[in-house]
PDB file of C-alpha atoms and ligand atoms in Angstrom:
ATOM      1  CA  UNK A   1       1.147   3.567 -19.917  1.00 97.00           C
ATOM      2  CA  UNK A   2       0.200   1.008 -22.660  1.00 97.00           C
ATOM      3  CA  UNK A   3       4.163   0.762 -23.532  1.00 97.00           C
ATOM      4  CA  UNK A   4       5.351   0.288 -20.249  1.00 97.00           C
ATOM      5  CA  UNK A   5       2.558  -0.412 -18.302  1.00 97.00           C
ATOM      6  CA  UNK A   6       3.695   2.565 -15.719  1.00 98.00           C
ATOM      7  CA  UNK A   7       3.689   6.433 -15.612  1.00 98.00           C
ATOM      8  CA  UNK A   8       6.448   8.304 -13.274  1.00 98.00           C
ATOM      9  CA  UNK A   9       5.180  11.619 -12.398  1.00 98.00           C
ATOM     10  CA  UNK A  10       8.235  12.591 -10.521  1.00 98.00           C
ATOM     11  CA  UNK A  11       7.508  16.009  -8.170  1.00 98.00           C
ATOM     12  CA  UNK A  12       4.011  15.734  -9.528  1.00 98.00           C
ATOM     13  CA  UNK A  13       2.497  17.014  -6.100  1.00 98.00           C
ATOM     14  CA  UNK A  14       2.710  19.225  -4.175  1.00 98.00           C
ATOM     15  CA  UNK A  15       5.806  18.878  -1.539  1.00 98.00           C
ATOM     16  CA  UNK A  16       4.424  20.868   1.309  1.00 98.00           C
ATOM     17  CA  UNK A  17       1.306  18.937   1.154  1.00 98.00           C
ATOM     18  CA  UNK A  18       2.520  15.269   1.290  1.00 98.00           C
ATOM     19  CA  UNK A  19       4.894  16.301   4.036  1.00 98.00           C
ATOM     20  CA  UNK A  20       2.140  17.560   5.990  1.00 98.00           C
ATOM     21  CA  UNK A  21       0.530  14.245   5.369  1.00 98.00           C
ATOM     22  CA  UNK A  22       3.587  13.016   6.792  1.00 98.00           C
ATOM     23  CA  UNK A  23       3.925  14.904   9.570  1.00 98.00           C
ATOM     24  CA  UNK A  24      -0.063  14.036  10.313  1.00 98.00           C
ATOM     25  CA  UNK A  25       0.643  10.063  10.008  1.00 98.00           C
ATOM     26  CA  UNK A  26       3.934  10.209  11.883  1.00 98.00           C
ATOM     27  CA  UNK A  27       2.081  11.594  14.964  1.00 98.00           C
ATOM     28  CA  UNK A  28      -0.457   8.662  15.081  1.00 98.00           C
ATOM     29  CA  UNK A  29       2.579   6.112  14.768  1.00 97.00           C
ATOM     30  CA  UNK A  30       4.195   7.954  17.275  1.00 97.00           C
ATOM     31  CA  UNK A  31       1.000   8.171  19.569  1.00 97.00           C
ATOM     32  CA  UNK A  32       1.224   4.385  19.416  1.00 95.00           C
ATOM     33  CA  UNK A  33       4.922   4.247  20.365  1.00 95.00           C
ATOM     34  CA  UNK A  34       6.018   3.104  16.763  1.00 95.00           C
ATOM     35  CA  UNK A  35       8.143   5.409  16.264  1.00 96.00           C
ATOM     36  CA  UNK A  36      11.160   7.402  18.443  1.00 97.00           C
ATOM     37  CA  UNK A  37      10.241  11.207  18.330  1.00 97.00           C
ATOM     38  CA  UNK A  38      11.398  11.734  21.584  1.00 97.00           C
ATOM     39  CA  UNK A  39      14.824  10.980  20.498  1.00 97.00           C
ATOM     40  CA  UNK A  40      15.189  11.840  16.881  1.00 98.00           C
ATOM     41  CA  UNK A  41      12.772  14.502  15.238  1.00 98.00           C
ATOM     42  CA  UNK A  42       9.821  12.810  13.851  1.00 98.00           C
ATOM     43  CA  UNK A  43       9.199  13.532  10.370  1.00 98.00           C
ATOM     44  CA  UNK A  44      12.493  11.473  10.115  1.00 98.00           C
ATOM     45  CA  UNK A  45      10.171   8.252  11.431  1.00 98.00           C
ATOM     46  CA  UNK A  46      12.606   6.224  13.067  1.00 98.00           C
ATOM     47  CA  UNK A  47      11.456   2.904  14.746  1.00 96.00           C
ATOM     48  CA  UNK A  48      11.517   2.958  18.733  1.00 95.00           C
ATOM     49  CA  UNK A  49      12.369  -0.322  20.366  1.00 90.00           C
ATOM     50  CA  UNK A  50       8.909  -1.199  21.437  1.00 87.00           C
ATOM     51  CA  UNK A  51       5.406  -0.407  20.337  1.00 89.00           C
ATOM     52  CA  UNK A  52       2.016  -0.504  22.024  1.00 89.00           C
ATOM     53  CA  UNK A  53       0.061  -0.690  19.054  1.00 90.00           C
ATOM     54  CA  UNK A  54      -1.631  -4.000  20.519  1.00 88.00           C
ATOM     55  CA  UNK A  55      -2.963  -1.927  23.081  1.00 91.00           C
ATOM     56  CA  UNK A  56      -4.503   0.433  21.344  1.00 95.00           C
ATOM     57  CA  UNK A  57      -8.155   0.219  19.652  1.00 97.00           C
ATOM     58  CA  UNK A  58      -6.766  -0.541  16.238  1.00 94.00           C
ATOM     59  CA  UNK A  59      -9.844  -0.558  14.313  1.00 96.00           C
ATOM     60  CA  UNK A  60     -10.060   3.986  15.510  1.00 97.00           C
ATOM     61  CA  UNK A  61      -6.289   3.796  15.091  1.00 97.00           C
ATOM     62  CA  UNK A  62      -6.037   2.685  11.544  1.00 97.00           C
ATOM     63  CA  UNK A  63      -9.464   4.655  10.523  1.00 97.00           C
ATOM     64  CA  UNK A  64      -7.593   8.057  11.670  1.00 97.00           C
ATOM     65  CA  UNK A  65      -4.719   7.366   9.239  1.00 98.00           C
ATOM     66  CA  UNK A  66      -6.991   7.181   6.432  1.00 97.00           C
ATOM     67  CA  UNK A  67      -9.568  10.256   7.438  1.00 97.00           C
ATOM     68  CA  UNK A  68      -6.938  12.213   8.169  1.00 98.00           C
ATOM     69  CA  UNK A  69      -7.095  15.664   6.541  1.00 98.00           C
ATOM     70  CA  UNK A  70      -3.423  16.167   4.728  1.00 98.00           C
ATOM     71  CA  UNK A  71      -3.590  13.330   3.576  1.00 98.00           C
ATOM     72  CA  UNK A  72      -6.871  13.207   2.193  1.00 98.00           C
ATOM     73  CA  UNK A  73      -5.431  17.045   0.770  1.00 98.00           C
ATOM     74  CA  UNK A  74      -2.800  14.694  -1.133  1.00 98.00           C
ATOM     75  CA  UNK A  75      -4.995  11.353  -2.395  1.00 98.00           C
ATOM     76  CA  UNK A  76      -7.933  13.531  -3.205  1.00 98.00           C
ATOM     77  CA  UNK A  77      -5.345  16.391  -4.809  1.00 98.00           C
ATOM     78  CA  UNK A  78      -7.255  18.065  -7.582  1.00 98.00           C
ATOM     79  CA  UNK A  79      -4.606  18.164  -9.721  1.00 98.00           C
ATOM     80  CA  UNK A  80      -4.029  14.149  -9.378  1.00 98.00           C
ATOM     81  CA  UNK A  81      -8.291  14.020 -10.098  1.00 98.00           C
ATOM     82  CA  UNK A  82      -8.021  16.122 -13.338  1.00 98.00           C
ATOM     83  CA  UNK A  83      -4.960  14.217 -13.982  1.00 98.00           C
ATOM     84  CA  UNK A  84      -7.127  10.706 -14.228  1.00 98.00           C
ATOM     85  CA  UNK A  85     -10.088  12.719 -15.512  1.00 98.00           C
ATOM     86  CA  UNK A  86      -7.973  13.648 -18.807  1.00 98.00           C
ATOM     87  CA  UNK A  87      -6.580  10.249 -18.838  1.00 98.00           C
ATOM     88  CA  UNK A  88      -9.633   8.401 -18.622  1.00 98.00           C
ATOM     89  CA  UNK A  89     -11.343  10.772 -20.479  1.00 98.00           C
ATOM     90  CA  UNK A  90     -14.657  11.438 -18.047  1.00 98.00           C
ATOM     91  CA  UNK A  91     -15.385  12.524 -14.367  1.00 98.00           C
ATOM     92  CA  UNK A  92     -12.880  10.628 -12.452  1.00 98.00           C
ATOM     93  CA  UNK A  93     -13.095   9.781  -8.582  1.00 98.00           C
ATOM     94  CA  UNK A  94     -10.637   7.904  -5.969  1.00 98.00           C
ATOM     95  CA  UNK A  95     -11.696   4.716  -4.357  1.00 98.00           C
ATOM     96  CA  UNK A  96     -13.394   5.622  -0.766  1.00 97.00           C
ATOM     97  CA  UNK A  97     -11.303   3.877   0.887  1.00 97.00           C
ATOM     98  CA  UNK A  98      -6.909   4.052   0.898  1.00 97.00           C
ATOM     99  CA  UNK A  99      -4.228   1.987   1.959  1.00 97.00           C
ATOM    100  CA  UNK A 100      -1.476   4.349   4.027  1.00 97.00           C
ATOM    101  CA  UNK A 101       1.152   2.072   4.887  1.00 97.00           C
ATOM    102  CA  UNK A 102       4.059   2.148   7.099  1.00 96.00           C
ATOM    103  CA  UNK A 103       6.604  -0.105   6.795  1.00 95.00           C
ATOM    104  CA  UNK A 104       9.493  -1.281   9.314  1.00 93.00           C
ATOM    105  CA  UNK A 105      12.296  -2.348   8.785  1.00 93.00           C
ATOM    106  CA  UNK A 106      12.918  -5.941   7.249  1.00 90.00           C
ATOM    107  CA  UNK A 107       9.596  -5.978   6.010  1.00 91.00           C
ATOM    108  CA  UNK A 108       8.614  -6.072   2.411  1.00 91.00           C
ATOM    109  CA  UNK A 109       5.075  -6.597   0.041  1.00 93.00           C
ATOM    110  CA  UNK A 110       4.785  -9.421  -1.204  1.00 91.00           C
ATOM    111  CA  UNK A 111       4.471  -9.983  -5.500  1.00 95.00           C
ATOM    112  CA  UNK A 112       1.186  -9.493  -6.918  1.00 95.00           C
ATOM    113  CA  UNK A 113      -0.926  -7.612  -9.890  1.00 97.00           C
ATOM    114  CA  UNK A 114      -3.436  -5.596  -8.072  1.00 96.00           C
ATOM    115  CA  UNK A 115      -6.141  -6.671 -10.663  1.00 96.00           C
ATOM    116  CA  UNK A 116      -7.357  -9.857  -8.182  1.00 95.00           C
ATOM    117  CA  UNK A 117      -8.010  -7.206  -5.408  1.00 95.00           C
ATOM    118  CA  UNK A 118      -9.437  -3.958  -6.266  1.00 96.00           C
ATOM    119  CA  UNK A 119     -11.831  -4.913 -10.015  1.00 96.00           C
ATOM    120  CA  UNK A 120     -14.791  -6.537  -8.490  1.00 96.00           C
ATOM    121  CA  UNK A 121     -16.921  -2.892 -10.291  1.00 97.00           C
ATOM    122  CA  UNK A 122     -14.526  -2.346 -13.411  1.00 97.00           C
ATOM    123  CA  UNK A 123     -10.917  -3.560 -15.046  1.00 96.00           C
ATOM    124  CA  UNK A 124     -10.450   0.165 -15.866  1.00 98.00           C
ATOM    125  CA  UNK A 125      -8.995   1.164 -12.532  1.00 98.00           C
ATOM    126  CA  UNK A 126      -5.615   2.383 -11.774  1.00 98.00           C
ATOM    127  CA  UNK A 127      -3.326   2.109  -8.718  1.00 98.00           C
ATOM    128  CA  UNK A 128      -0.890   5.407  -7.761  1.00 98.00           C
ATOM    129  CA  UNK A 129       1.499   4.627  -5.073  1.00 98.00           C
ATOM    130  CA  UNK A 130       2.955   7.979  -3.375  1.00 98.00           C
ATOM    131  CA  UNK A 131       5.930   8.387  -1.185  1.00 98.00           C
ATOM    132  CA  UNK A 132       4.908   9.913   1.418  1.00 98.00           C
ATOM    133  CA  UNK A 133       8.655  11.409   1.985  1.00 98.00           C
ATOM    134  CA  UNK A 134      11.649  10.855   0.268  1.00 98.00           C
ATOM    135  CA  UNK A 135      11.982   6.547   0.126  1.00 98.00           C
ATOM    136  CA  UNK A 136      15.238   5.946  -1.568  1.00 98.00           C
ATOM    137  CA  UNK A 137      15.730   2.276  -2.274  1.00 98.00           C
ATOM    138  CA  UNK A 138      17.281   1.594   1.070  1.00 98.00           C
ATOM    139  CA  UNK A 139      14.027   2.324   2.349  1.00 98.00           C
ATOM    140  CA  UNK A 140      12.343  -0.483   0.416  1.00 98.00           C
ATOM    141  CA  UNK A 141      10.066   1.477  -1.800  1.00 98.00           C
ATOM    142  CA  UNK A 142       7.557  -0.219  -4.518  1.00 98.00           C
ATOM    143  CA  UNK A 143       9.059  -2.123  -7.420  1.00 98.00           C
ATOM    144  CA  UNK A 144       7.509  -3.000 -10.532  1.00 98.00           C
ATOM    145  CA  UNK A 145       8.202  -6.105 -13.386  1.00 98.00           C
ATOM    146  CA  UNK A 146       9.091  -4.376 -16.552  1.00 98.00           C
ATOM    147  CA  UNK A 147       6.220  -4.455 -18.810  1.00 98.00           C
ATOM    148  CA  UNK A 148       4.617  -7.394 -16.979  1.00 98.00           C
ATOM    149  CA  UNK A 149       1.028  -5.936 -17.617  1.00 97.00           C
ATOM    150  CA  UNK A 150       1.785  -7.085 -21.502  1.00 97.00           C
ATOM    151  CA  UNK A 151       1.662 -11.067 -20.454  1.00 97.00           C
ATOM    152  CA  UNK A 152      -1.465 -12.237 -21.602  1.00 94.00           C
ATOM    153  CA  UNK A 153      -1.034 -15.786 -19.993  1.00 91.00           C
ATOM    154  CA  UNK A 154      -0.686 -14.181 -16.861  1.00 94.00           C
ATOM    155  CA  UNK A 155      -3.726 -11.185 -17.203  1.00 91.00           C
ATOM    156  CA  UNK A 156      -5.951 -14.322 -18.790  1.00 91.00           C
ATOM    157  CA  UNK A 157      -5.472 -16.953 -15.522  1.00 92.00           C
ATOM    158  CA  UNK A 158      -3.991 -15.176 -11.628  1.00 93.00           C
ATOM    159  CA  UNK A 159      -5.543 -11.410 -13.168  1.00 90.00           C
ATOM    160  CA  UNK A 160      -8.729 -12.959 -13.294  1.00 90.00           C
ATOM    161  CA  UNK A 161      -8.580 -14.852 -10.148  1.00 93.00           C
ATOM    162  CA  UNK A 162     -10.638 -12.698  -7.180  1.00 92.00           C
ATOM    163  CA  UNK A 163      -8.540 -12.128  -3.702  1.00 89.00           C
ATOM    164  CA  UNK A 164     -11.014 -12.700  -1.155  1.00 88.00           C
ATOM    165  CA  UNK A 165     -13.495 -15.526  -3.028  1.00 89.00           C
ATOM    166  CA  UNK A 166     -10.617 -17.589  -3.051  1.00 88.00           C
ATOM    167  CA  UNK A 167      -8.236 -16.875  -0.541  1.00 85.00           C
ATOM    168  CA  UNK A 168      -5.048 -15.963  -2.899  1.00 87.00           C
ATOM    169  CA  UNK A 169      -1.591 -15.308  -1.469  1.00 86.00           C
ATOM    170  CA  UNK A 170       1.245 -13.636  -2.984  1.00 89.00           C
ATOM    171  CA  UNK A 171       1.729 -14.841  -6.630  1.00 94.00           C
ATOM    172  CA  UNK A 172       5.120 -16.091  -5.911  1.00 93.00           C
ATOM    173  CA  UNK A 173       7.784 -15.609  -3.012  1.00 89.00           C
ATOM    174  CA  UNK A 174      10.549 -15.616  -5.237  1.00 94.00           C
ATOM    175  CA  UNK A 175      11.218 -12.499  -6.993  1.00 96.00           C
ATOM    176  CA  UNK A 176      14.562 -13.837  -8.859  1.00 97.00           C
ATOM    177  CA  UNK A 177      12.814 -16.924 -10.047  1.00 97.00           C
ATOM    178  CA  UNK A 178       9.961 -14.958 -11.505  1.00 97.00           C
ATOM    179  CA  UNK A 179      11.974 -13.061 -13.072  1.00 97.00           C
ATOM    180  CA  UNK A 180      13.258 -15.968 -14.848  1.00 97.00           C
ATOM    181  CA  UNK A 181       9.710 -17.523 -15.791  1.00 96.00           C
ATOM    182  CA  UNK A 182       8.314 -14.172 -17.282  1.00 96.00           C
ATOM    183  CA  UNK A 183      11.379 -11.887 -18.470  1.00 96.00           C
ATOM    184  CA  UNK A 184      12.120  -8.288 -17.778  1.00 97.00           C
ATOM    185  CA  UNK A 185      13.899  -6.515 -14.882  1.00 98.00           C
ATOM    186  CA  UNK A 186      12.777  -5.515 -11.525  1.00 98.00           C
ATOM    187  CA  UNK A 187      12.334  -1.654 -11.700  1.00 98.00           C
ATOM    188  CA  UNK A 188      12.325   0.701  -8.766  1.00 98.00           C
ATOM    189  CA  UNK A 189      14.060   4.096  -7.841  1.00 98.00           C
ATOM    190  CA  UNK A 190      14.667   6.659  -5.354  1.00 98.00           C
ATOM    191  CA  UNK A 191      11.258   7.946  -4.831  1.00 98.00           C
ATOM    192  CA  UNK A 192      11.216  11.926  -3.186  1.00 98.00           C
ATOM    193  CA  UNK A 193       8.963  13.737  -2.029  1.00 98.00           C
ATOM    194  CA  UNK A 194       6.196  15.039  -4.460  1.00 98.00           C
ATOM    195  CA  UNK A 195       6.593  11.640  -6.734  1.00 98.00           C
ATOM    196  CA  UNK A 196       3.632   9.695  -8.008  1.00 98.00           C
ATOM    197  CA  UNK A 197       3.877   6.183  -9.721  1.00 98.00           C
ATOM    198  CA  UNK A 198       1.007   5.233 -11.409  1.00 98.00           C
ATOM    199  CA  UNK A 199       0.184   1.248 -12.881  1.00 98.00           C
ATOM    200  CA  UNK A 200      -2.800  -0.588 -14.032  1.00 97.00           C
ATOM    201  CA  UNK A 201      -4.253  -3.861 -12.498  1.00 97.00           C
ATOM    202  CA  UNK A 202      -1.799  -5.914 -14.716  1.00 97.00           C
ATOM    203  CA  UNK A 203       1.423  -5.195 -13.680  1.00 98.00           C
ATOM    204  CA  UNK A 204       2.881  -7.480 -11.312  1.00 98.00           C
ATOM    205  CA  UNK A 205       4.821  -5.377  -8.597  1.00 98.00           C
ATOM    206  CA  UNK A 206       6.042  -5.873  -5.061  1.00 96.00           C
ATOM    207  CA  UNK A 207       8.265  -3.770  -2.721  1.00 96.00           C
ATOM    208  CA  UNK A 208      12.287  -4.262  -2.322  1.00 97.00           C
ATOM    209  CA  UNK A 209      12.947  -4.538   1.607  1.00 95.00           C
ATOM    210  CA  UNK A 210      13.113  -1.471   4.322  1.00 96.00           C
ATOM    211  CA  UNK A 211      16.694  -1.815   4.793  1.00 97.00           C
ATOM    212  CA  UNK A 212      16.928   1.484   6.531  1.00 98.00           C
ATOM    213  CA  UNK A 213      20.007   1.430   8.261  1.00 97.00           C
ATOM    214  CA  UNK A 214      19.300   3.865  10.846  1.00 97.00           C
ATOM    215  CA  UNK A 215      15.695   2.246  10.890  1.00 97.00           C
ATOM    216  CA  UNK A 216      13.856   4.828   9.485  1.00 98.00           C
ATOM    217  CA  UNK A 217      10.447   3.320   8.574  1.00 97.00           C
ATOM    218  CA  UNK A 218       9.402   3.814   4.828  1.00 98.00           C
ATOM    219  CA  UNK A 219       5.812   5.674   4.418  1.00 98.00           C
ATOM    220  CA  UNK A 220       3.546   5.712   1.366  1.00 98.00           C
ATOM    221  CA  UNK A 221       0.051   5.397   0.055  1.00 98.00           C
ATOM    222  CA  UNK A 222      -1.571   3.172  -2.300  1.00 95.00           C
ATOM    223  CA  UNK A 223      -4.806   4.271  -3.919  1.00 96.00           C
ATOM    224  CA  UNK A 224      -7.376   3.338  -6.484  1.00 98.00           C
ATOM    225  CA  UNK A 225      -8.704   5.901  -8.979  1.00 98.00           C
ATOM    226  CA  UNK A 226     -11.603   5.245 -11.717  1.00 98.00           C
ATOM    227  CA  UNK A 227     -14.237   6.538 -14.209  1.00 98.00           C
ATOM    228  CA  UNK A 228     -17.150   7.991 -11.678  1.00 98.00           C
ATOM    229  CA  UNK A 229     -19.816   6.669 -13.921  1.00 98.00           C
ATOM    230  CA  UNK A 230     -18.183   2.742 -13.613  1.00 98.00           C
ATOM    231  CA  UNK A 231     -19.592   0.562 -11.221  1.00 98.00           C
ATOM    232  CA  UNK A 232     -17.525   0.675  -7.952  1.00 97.00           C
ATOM    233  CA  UNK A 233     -16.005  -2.048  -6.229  1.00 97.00           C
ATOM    234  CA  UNK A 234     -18.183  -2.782  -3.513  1.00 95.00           C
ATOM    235  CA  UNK A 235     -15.749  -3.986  -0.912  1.00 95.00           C
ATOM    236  CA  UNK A 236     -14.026   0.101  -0.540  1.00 97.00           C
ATOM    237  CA  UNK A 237     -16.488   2.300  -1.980  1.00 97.00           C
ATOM    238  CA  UNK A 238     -20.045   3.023  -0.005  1.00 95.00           C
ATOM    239  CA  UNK A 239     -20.748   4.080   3.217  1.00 91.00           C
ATOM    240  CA  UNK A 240     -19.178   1.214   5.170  1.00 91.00           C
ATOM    241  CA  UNK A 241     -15.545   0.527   3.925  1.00 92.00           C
ATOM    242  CA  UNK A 242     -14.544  -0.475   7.461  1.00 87.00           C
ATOM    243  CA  UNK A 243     -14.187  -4.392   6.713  1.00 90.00           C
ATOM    244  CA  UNK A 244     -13.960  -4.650   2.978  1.00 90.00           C
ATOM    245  CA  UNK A 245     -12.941  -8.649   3.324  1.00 88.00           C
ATOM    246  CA  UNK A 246     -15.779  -9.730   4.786  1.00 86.00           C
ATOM    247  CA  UNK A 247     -15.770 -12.100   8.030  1.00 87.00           C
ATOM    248  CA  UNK A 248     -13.964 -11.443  11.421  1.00 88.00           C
ATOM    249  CA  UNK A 249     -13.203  -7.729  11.654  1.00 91.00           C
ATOM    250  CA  UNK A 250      -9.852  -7.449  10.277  1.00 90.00           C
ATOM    251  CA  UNK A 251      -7.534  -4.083   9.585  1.00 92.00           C
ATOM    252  CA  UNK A 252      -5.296  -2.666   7.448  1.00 93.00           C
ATOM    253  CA  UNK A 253      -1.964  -2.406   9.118  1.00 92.00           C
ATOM    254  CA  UNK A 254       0.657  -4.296   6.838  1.00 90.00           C
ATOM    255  CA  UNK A 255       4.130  -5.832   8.067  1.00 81.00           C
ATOM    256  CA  UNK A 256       4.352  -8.017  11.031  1.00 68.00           C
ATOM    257  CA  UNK A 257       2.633  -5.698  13.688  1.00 53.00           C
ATOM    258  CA  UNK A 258       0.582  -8.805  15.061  1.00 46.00           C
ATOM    259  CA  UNK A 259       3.430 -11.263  15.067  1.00 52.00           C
ATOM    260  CA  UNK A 260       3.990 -14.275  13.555  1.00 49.00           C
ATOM    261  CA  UNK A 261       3.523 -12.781  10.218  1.00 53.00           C
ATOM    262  CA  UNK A 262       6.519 -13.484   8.839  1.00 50.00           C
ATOM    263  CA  UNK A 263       5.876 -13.398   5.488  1.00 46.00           C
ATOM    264  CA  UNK A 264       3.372 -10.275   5.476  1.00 50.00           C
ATOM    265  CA  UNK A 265       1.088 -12.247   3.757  1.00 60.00           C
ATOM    266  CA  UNK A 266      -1.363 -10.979   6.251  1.00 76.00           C
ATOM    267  CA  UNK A 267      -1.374  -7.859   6.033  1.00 87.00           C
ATOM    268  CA  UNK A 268      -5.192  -7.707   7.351  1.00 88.00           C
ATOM    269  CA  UNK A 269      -4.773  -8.328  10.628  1.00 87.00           C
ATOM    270  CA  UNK A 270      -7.315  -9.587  13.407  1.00 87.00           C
ATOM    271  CA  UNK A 271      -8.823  -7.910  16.116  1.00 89.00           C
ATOM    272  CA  UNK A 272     -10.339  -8.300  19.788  1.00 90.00           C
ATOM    273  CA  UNK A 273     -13.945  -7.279  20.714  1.00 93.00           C
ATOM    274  CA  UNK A 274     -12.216  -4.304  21.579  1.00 94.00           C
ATOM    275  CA  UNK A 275     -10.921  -3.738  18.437  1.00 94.00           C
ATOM    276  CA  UNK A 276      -6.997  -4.559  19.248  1.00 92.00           C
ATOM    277  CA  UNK A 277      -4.697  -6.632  17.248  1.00 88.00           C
ATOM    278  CA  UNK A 278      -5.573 -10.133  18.076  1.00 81.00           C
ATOM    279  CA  UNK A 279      -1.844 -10.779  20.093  1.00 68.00           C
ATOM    280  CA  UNK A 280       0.200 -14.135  19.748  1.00 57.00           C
ATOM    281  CA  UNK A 281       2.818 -15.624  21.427  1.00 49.00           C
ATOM    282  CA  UNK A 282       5.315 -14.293  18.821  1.00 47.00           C
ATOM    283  CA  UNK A 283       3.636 -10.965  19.189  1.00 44.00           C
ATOM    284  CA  UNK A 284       6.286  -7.667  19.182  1.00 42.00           C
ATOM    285  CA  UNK A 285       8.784  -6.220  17.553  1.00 38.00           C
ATOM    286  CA  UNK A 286      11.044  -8.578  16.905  1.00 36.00           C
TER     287      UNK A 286
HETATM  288  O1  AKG B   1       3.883  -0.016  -1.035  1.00 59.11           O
HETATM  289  C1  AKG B   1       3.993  -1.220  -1.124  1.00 59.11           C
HETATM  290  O2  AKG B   1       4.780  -1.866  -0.421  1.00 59.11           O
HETATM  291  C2  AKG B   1       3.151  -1.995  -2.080  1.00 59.11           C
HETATM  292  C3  AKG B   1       2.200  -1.140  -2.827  1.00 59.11           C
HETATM  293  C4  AKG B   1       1.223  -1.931  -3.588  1.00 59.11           C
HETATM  294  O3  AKG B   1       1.178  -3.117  -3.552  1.00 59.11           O
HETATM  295  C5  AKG B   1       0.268  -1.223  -4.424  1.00 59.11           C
HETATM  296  O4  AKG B   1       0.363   0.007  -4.552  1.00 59.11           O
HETATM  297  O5  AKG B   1      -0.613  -1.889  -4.992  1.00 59.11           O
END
């Protein structure tokens, strides 16, 4: 982790187990008519033609994905808590609250270290993104900056910056060009089932596209694990992790759901008094 400022735990947990958390997400997607399993079986999550997840109450919507039970089984895994307990060396414990995210295809995350987001309690936190299925590269999984975490300039200036005091976007929209400006390669793989990628706050990373082409959508989980006896971040830990950001009730649901979003940048999106994604004129699939 200090070298490279990642650990690959590839088949690290267990198979049957993230499937089912799958199989438990794919139904809720497919509830909301984001995905076809009417026509194709589900677990292989490919995109219908329309969805009606702006009719839906998306604040209950996007709450179920992250209370459900297999897939609290897989970010809560005992095995991945002793895992952070030996490598932090005390009583370790998950952030409250997770970030399941389906993504279509053409959409992407955009480039940023994690440490402006999620260290509000402690800088000793660490991210661990998990396929949620197989996500071969096609399928646009997470991709890291080679040893990135080691820039100093960078950690010392945008690390220290904090997300929601002052508004920050994506550190940069140009993945070749930062490349350029702070060395190393893009790193990424074909991610199965079972996989576990784990990074500290300082490593700049970003997702390559979904370019499924048989529109399969790509499914993971990012979540946040620390020492238990560090302060918590306030914004996802507690009792009420239901609007970490503050202000107009916003919810997790990444990638251009809402419309005109077509940059991801938002991917806290807006909702109604009744809890729907706030719509716009651009609003749909396409
Ligand atoms: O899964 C992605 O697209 C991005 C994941 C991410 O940004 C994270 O794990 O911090």
């Amino acid at each position: 982790m200090a070298d490279e400022g990642y650990l690959y735990l590839a088949g690290f947990l267990d198979e049957a187990a993230v499937l089912a958390a799958r199989e438990e997400i794919l139904y809720k997607f497919a509830i909301v008519g984001e995905i076809d399993s009417v026509n194709h079986p589900m677990m292989d999550a490919v995109l219908a033609d329309e969805t009606y997840v702006h009719e839906v109450n998306a604040i209950a919507f996007t709450e179920s994905l992250r209370a459900g039970i297999a897939y609290t089984n897989v970010v809560l895994a005992p095995k991945l808590i002793e895992f952070f307990s030996g490598f932090l060396g005390g009583p370790a414990r998950a952030f409250d609250f997770r970030w399941p995210r389906f993504m279509r295809t053409g959409e992407f995350t955009g480039i940023h270290c994690d440490g402006p987001y999620i260290t509000r309690g402690t800088r000793n936190v660490w991210s661990t993104w998990i396929p949620l299925g197989d996500v071969p590269m096609i399928n646009g999984p997470i991709m890291i900056l080679e040893r990135s975490h080691r820039l100093e300039t960078l950690r010392d200036t945008y690390g220290r910056r904090d997300a929601d005091r002052e508004n920050l976007g994506w550190l940069s929209e140009d993945p070749i060009g930062l490349q350029r400006s702070l060395g190393g390669r893009w790193l990424s793989a074909d991610f199965k089932v079972g996989d576990v990628l784990l990074f500290g706050p300082d490593l700049v990373h970003s997702s390559l596209d979904n370019n499924s082409p048989v529109r399969h959508a790509r499914l993971s989980s990012d979540t946040r694990y620390q020492l238990a006896s560090d302060p918590p971040d306030e914004r996802y830990n507690g009792a009420d992790t239901s609007n970490p950001h503050g202000g107009p009730r916003r919810v997790f649901l990444p990638g251009k759901a809402a419309g005109n979003n077509e940059d991801f940048q938002d991917e806290w999106k807006l909702v109604d008094k009744d809890g729907r994604l706030r719509r716009t004129p651009a609003f749909g699939r396409d």
